[in-house]
Amino acid sequence: MKVLLALFMFIPLYSATSFITKEEYAASLYHNPRGIGCNLCHGEAGKGKHIASYKDKGVPKVFDGKPINTIPFPLFYERINSKIIGMPRYYLTDVEIQTLYYYLHREELRRAAVKSNRPK
Ligand code: HEC
């Protein structure tokens, strides 16, 4: 009975997670990371985005989200976990940070995978 119960509890969970692909999960996390979507400040592809131009004591200033699709993973990881002025504080897990990095690099990772699978 206990085994049966465990099975019934496991199957719906398992099938619910297998409905979405890794790509879909990565995209939804980038747009909705339990907070404001990264896309709103860093752009759809993480290339950076102009958010606002304003004047501070008469001096023209800009507020831009930096490109985040060209930095190496260790820096990406470290910055997300630190306080950044102008950016909301997120509390992302290691897997979530890896998934976001994957999202920003998915095209090149896919190309690299195809290349390494090609027969020599
Ligand atoms: C409200 C706007 C905003 C949102 C939303 C936002 N960021 Fe940022 N982010 C910033 C600003 C501003 C900086 C700092 C830019 C600078 O240092 O000039 C920054 C910096 C970063 C950096 C460091 C870049 C570097 O080269 O040092 C990373 C990595 C980063 N953001 C990732 C993310 C990710 C991933 C998300 C979503 C989970 C996100 N950001 C959401 C505004 C935002």
mmCIF file of C-alpha atoms and ligand atoms in Angstrom:
data_model
loop_
_atom_site.group_PDB
_atom_site.id
_atom_site.type_symbol
_atom_site.label_atom_id
_atom_site.label_comp_id
_atom_site.label_asym_id
_atom_site.label_seq_id
_atom_site.Cartn_x
_atom_site.Cartn_y
_atom_site.Cartn_z
ATOM 1 C CA MET A 1 0.000 0.000 0.000
ATOM 2 C CA LYS A 2 2.770 2.391 0.944
ATOM 3 C CA VAL A 3 4.555 1.668 -2.327
ATOM 4 C CA LEU A 4 1.378 2.269 -4.293
ATOM 5 C CA LEU A 5 0.805 5.568 -2.522
ATOM 6 C CA ALA A 6 4.362 6.637 -3.220
ATOM 7 C CA LEU A 7 3.890 5.749 -6.886
ATOM 8 C CA PHE A 8 0.681 7.763 -7.166
ATOM 9 C CA MET A 9 2.326 10.757 -5.595
ATOM 10 C CA PHE A 10 5.363 10.495 -7.811
ATOM 11 C CA ILE A 11 3.696 10.007 -11.200
ATOM 12 C CA PRO A 12 1.729 13.296 -11.356
ATOM 13 C CA LEU A 13 4.807 15.213 -10.233
ATOM 14 C CA TYR A 14 6.987 13.477 -12.786
ATOM 15 C CA SER A 15 4.576 14.013 -15.675
ATOM 16 C CA ALA A 16 3.959 17.644 -14.693
ATOM 17 C CA THR A 17 7.659 18.454 -14.949
ATOM 18 C CA SER A 18 8.114 16.573 -18.199
ATOM 19 C CA PHE A 19 5.483 18.729 -19.948
ATOM 20 C CA ILE A 20 7.911 21.574 -20.415
ATOM 21 C CA THR A 21 11.232 21.290 -22.158
ATOM 22 C CA LYS A 22 14.521 22.642 -20.836
ATOM 23 C CA GLU A 23 14.231 25.472 -23.400
ATOM 24 C CA GLU A 24 10.763 26.444 -22.172
ATOM 25 C CA TYR A 25 11.832 26.324 -18.544
ATOM 26 C CA ALA A 26 14.891 28.473 -19.252
ATOM 27 C CA ALA A 27 12.807 31.031 -21.178
ATOM 28 C CA SER A 28 10.156 31.250 -18.461
ATOM 29 C CA LEU A 29 12.789 31.708 -15.761
ATOM 30 C CA TYR A 30 14.452 34.526 -17.711
ATOM 31 C CA HIS A 31 11.114 36.308 -18.074
ATOM 32 C CA ASN A 32 9.789 35.527 -14.614
ATOM 33 C CA PRO A 33 12.596 34.785 -12.130
ATOM 34 C CA ARG A 34 10.370 35.171 -9.021
ATOM 35 C CA GLY A 35 10.676 38.911 -9.510
ATOM 36 C CA ILE A 36 11.077 41.363 -12.382
ATOM 37 C CA GLY A 37 12.030 39.671 -15.646
ATOM 38 C CA CYS A 38 15.689 39.974 -16.683
ATOM 39 C CA ASN A 39 14.494 40.823 -20.204
ATOM 40 C CA LEU A 40 13.029 44.147 -18.991
ATOM 41 C CA CYS A 41 16.483 45.545 -18.177
ATOM 42 C CA HIS A 42 18.917 43.354 -20.109
ATOM 43 C CA GLY A 43 16.855 42.843 -23.271
ATOM 44 C CA GLU A 44 15.410 39.726 -24.877
ATOM 45 C CA ALA A 45 18.779 38.191 -25.738
ATOM 46 C CA GLY A 46 20.707 39.699 -22.819
ATOM 47 C CA LYS A 47 22.424 42.189 -25.141
ATOM 48 C CA GLY A 48 21.633 45.075 -22.789
ATOM 49 C CA LYS A 49 18.908 47.674 -22.932
ATOM 50 C CA HIS A 50 18.499 51.415 -22.605
ATOM 51 C CA ILE A 51 16.081 52.031 -19.753
ATOM 52 C CA ALA A 52 16.028 55.768 -19.125
ATOM 53 C CA SER A 53 17.742 59.084 -19.774
ATOM 54 C CA TYR A 54 17.475 61.766 -17.100
ATOM 55 C CA LYS A 55 19.223 64.774 -15.612
ATOM 56 C CA ASP A 56 20.846 64.819 -12.189
ATOM 57 C CA LYS A 57 21.571 68.430 -11.085
ATOM 58 C CA GLY A 58 21.565 69.419 -14.721
ATOM 59 C CA VAL A 59 23.991 66.656 -15.753
ATOM 60 C CA PRO A 60 22.582 64.254 -18.358
ATOM 61 C CA LYS A 61 22.627 60.639 -17.170
ATOM 62 C CA VAL A 62 21.578 57.297 -18.580
ATOM 63 C CA PHE A 63 20.333 54.201 -16.830
ATOM 64 C CA ASP A 64 21.093 51.121 -18.892
ATOM 65 C CA GLY A 65 20.988 47.401 -18.245
ATOM 66 C CA LYS A 66 24.396 46.038 -19.252
ATOM 67 C CA PRO A 67 24.883 43.246 -21.766
ATOM 68 C CA ILE A 68 24.936 39.966 -19.804
ATOM 69 C CA ASN A 69 25.345 37.547 -22.704
ATOM 70 C CA THR A 70 29.101 37.976 -23.136
ATOM 71 C CA ILE A 71 30.464 37.559 -19.619
ATOM 72 C CA PRO A 72 31.962 34.250 -18.427
ATOM 73 C CA PHE A 73 29.921 32.039 -16.114
ATOM 74 C CA PRO A 74 31.947 32.671 -12.902
ATOM 75 C CA LEU A 75 31.393 36.433 -13.207
ATOM 76 C CA PHE A 76 27.717 35.944 -14.107
ATOM 77 C CA TYR A 77 27.294 33.712 -11.045
ATOM 78 C CA GLU A 78 29.116 36.079 -8.717
ATOM 79 C CA ARG A 79 27.273 39.201 -9.886
ATOM 80 C CA ILE A 80 23.788 37.709 -9.624
ATOM 81 C CA ASN A 81 24.508 36.770 -6.034
ATOM 82 C CA SER A 82 25.779 40.225 -5.102
ATOM 83 C CA LYS A 83 23.977 43.484 -4.484
ATOM 84 C CA ILE A 84 23.917 45.569 -7.653
ATOM 85 C CA ILE A 85 22.702 49.148 -7.641
ATOM 86 C CA GLY A 86 19.712 49.444 -9.950
ATOM 87 C CA MET A 87 19.022 45.737 -10.047
ATOM 88 C CA PRO A 88 16.542 43.859 -7.865
ATOM 89 C CA ARG A 89 18.023 41.365 -5.393
ATOM 90 C CA TYR A 90 17.189 37.849 -6.493
ATOM 91 C CA TYR A 91 17.533 34.706 -4.455
ATOM 92 C CA LEU A 92 18.263 32.208 -7.194
ATOM 93 C CA THR A 93 19.490 28.674 -6.717
ATOM 94 C CA ASP A 94 22.603 27.344 -8.463
ATOM 95 C CA VAL A 95 20.450 25.410 -10.924
ATOM 96 C CA GLU A 96 18.407 28.532 -11.693
ATOM 97 C CA ILE A 97 21.554 30.563 -12.340
ATOM 98 C CA GLN A 98 22.907 27.812 -14.601
ATOM 99 C CA THR A 99 19.558 27.719 -16.411
ATOM 100 C CA LEU A 100 19.616 31.490 -16.974
ATOM 101 C CA TYR A 101 23.173 31.266 -18.301
ATOM 102 C CA TYR A 102 22.101 28.409 -20.556
ATOM 103 C CA TYR A 103 19.206 30.559 -21.820
ATOM 104 C CA LEU A 104 21.560 33.362 -22.855
ATOM 105 C CA HIS A 105 24.000 30.953 -24.546
ATOM 106 C CA ARG A 106 21.627 28.301 -25.864
ATOM 107 C CA GLU A 107 22.316 28.980 -29.551
ATOM 108 C CA GLU A 108 26.099 28.647 -29.268
ATOM 109 C CA LEU A 109 25.767 25.638 -26.930
ATOM 110 C CA ARG A 110 23.461 23.927 -29.417
ATOM 111 C CA ARG A 111 25.867 24.649 -32.287
ATOM 112 C CA ALA A 112 28.782 23.272 -30.229
ATOM 113 C CA ALA A 113 26.789 20.131 -29.378
ATOM 114 C CA VAL A 114 25.902 19.516 -33.024
ATOM 115 C CA LYS A 115 29.546 19.977 -34.030
ATOM 116 C CA SER A 116 30.857 17.531 -31.417
ATOM 117 C CA ASN A 117 28.251 14.908 -32.394
ATOM 118 C CA ARG A 118 29.199 15.028 -36.061
ATOM 119 C CA PRO A 119 30.987 11.881 -37.216
ATOM 120 C CA LYS A 120 34.674 12.493 -37.942
HETATM 121 C C1 HEC B 1 15.418 46.747 -12.950
HETATM 122 C C2 HEC B 1 16.429 46.407 -13.905
HETATM 123 C C3 HEC B 1 17.145 45.066 -13.838
HETATM 124 C C4 HEC B 1 16.610 43.807 -13.820
HETATM 125 C C5 HEC B 1 15.146 43.431 -13.810
HETATM 126 C C6 HEC B 1 17.731 42.873 -13.851
HETATM 127 N N1 HEC B 1 18.904 43.569 -13.884
HETATM 128 FE FE1 HEC B 1 20.761 42.753 -13.958
HETATM 129 N N2 HEC B 1 21.583 44.630 -13.840
HETATM 130 C C7 HEC B 1 20.860 45.811 -13.801
HETATM 131 C C8 HEC B 1 21.796 46.924 -13.635
HETATM 132 C C9 HEC B 1 21.407 48.393 -13.566
HETATM 133 C C10 HEC B 1 23.089 46.345 -13.582
HETATM 134 C C11 HEC B 1 24.406 47.062 -13.368
HETATM 135 C C12 HEC B 1 24.934 47.642 -14.628
HETATM 136 C C13 HEC B 1 26.233 48.345 -14.373
HETATM 137 O O1 HEC B 1 27.023 47.915 -13.514
HETATM 138 O O2 HEC B 1 26.473 49.338 -15.067
HETATM 139 C C14 HEC B 1 22.910 44.908 -13.710
HETATM 140 C C15 HEC B 1 23.957 44.002 -13.744
HETATM 141 C C16 HEC B 1 23.821 42.634 -13.958
HETATM 142 C C17 HEC B 1 24.909 41.694 -14.063
HETATM 143 C C18 HEC B 1 26.397 42.045 -13.972
HETATM 144 C C19 HEC B 1 26.933 42.403 -15.331
HETATM 145 C C20 HEC B 1 28.396 42.768 -15.294
HETATM 146 O O3 HEC B 1 29.016 42.746 -16.380
HETATM 147 O O4 HEC B 1 28.917 43.073 -14.245
HETATM 148 C C21 HEC B 1 24.369 40.463 -14.281
HETATM 149 C C22 HEC B 1 25.118 39.145 -14.470
HETATM 150 C C23 HEC B 1 22.928 40.627 -14.309
HETATM 151 N N3 HEC B 1 22.632 41.960 -14.110
HETATM 152 C C24 HEC B 1 22.032 39.599 -14.533
HETATM 153 C C25 HEC B 1 20.651 39.736 -14.390
HETATM 154 C C26 HEC B 1 19.720 38.626 -14.453
HETATM 155 C C27 HEC B 1 20.091 37.178 -14.756
HETATM 156 C C28 HEC B 1 18.489 39.144 -14.206
HETATM 157 C C29 HEC B 1 17.187 38.377 -14.020
HETATM 158 C C30 HEC B 1 17.202 37.351 -12.993
HETATM 159 C C31 HEC B 1 18.644 40.589 -14.046
HETATM 160 N N4 HEC B 1 19.974 40.903 -14.152
HETATM 161 C C32 HEC B 1 17.595 41.487 -13.847
HETATM 162 C C33 HEC B 1 19.507 45.956 -13.904
HETATM 163 C C34 HEC B 1 18.596 44.915 -13.873
#
